[in-house]
mmCIF file of C-alpha atoms in Angstrom:
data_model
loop_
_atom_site.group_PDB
_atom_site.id
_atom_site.type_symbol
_atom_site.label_atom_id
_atom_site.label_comp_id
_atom_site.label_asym_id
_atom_site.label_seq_id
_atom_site.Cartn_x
_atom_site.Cartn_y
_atom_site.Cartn_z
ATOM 1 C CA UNK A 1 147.680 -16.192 116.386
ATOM 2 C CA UNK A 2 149.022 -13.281 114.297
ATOM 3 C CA UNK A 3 152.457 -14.353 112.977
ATOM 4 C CA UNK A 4 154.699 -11.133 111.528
ATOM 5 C CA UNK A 5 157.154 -10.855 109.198
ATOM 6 C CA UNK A 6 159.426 -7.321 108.957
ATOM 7 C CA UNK A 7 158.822 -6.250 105.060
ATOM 8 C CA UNK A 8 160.576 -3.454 103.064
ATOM 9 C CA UNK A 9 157.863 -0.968 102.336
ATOM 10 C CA UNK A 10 160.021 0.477 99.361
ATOM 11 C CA UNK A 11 159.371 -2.720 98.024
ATOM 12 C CA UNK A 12 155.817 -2.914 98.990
ATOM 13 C CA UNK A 13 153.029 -1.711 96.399
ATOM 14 C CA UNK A 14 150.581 -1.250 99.422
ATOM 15 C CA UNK A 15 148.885 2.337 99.850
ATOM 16 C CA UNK A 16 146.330 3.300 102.041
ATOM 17 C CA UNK A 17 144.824 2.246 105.444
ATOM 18 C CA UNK A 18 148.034 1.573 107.404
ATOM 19 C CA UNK A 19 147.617 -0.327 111.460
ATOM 20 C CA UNK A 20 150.629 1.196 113.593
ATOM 21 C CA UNK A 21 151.362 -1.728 116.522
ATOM 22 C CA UNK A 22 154.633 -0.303 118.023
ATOM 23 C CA UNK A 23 156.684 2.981 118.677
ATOM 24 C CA UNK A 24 159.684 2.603 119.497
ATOM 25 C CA UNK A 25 162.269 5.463 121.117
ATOM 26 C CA UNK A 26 166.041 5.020 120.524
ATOM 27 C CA UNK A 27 168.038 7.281 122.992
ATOM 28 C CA UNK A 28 170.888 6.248 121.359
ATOM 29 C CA UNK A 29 170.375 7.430 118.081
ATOM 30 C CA UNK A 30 167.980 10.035 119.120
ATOM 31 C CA UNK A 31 165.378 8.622 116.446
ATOM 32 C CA UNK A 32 162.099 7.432 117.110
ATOM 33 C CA UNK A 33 160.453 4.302 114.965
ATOM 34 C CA UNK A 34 157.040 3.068 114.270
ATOM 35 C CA UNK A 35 156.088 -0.648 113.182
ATOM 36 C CA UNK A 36 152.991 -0.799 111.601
ATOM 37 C CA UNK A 37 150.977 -2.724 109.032
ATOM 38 C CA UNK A 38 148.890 -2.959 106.509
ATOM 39 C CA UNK A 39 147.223 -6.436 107.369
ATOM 40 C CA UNK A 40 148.464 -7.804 104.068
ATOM 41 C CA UNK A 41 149.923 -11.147 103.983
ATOM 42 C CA UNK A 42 153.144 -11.989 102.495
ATOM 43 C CA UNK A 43 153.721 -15.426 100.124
ATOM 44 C CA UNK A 44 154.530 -17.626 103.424
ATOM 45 C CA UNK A 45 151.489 -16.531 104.832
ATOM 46 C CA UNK A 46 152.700 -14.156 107.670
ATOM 47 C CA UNK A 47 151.183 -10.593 108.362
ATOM 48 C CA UNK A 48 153.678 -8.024 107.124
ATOM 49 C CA UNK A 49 155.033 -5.280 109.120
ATOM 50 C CA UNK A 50 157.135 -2.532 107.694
ATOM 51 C CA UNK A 51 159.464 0.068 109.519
ATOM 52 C CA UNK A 52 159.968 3.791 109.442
ATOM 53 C CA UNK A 53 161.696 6.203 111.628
ATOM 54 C CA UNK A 54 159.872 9.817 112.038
ATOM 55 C CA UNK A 55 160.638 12.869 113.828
ATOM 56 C CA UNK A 56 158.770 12.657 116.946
ATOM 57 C CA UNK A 57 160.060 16.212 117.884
ATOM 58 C CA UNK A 58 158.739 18.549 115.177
ATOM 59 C CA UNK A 59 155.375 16.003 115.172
ATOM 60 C CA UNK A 60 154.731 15.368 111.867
ATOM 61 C CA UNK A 61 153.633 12.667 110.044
ATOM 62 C CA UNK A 62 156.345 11.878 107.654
ATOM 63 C CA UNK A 63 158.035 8.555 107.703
ATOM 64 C CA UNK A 64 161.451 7.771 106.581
ATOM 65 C CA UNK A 65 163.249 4.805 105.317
ATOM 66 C CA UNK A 66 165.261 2.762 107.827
ATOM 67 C CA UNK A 67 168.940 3.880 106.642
ATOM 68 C CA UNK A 68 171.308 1.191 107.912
ATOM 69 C CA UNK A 69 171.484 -2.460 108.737
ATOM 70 C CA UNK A 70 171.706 -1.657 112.940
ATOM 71 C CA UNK A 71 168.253 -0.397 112.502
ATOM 72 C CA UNK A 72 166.889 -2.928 110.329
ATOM 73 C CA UNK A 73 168.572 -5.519 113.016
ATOM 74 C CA UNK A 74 167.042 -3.564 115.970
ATOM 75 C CA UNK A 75 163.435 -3.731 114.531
ATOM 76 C CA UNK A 76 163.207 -7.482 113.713
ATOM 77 C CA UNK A 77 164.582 -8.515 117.522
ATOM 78 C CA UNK A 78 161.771 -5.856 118.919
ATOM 79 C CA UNK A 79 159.449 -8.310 116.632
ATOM 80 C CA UNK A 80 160.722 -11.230 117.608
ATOM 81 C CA UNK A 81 160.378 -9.960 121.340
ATOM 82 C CA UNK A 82 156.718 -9.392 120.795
ATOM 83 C CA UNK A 83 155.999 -12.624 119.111
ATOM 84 C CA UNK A 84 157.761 -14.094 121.658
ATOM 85 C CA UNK A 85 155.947 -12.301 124.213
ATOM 86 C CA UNK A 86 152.380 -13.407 122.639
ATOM 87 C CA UNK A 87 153.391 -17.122 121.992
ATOM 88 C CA UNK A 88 154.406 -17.491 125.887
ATOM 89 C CA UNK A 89 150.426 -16.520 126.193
ATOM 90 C CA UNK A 90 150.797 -12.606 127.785
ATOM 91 C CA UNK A 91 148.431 -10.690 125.885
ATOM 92 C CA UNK A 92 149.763 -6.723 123.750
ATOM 93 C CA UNK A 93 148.085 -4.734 126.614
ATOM 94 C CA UNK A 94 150.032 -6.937 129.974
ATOM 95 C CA UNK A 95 153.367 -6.270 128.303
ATOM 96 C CA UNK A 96 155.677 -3.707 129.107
ATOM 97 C CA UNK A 97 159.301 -2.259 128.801
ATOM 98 C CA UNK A 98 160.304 -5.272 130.970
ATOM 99 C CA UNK A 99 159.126 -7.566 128.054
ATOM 100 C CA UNK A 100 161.788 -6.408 125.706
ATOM 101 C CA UNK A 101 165.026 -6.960 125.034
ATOM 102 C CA UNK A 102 166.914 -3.813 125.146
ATOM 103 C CA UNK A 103 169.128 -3.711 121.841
ATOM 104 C CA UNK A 104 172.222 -1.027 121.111
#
């Protein structure tokens, strides 16, 4: 079993081929994320997954930077969630909105 680990992709030197696994809609903030990989593995030997926000209204492709420490926070319990979610056996395509902890 995959285990993740949330990585800073400023401080990644990874280009290329990229695997999204999540998006993620914040009504809150009005800002919609993506979690996504590159199926590179970091020293401890976990899969790392990086973190962008994007501007799901105007559809393009750009990715920006998480900004602030809430949103940094809020990505690595939506990780945790899904790890969670996979080591109590339910497989990516049974989970659901119920599944996840909803985070302000």
């Amino acid at each position: 079993m995959k285990k993740w680990k949330l990585a800073d992709v400023k401080e990644s030197s990874s280009t290329g081929n990229f695997e999204a696994l999540f998006t993620i809609d914040n009504e809150d903030n009005g800002r919609s994320y993506v979690l996504y990989t590159d199926n590179s593995l970091s020293e401890e030997g976990y899969v790392n997954v990086y973190a962008s926000f994007f501007d799901a209204e105007k559809g393009t492709e750009e990715l920006y930077p998480l900004e602030t420490e809430e949103e940094w926070k809020m990505m690595e319990e939506i990780l945790s969630e899904v790890e969670k979610g996979m080591e109590e056996g339910l497989e990516e395509e049974e989970m659901d909105e119920s599944d996840f902890t909803k985070v302000d």
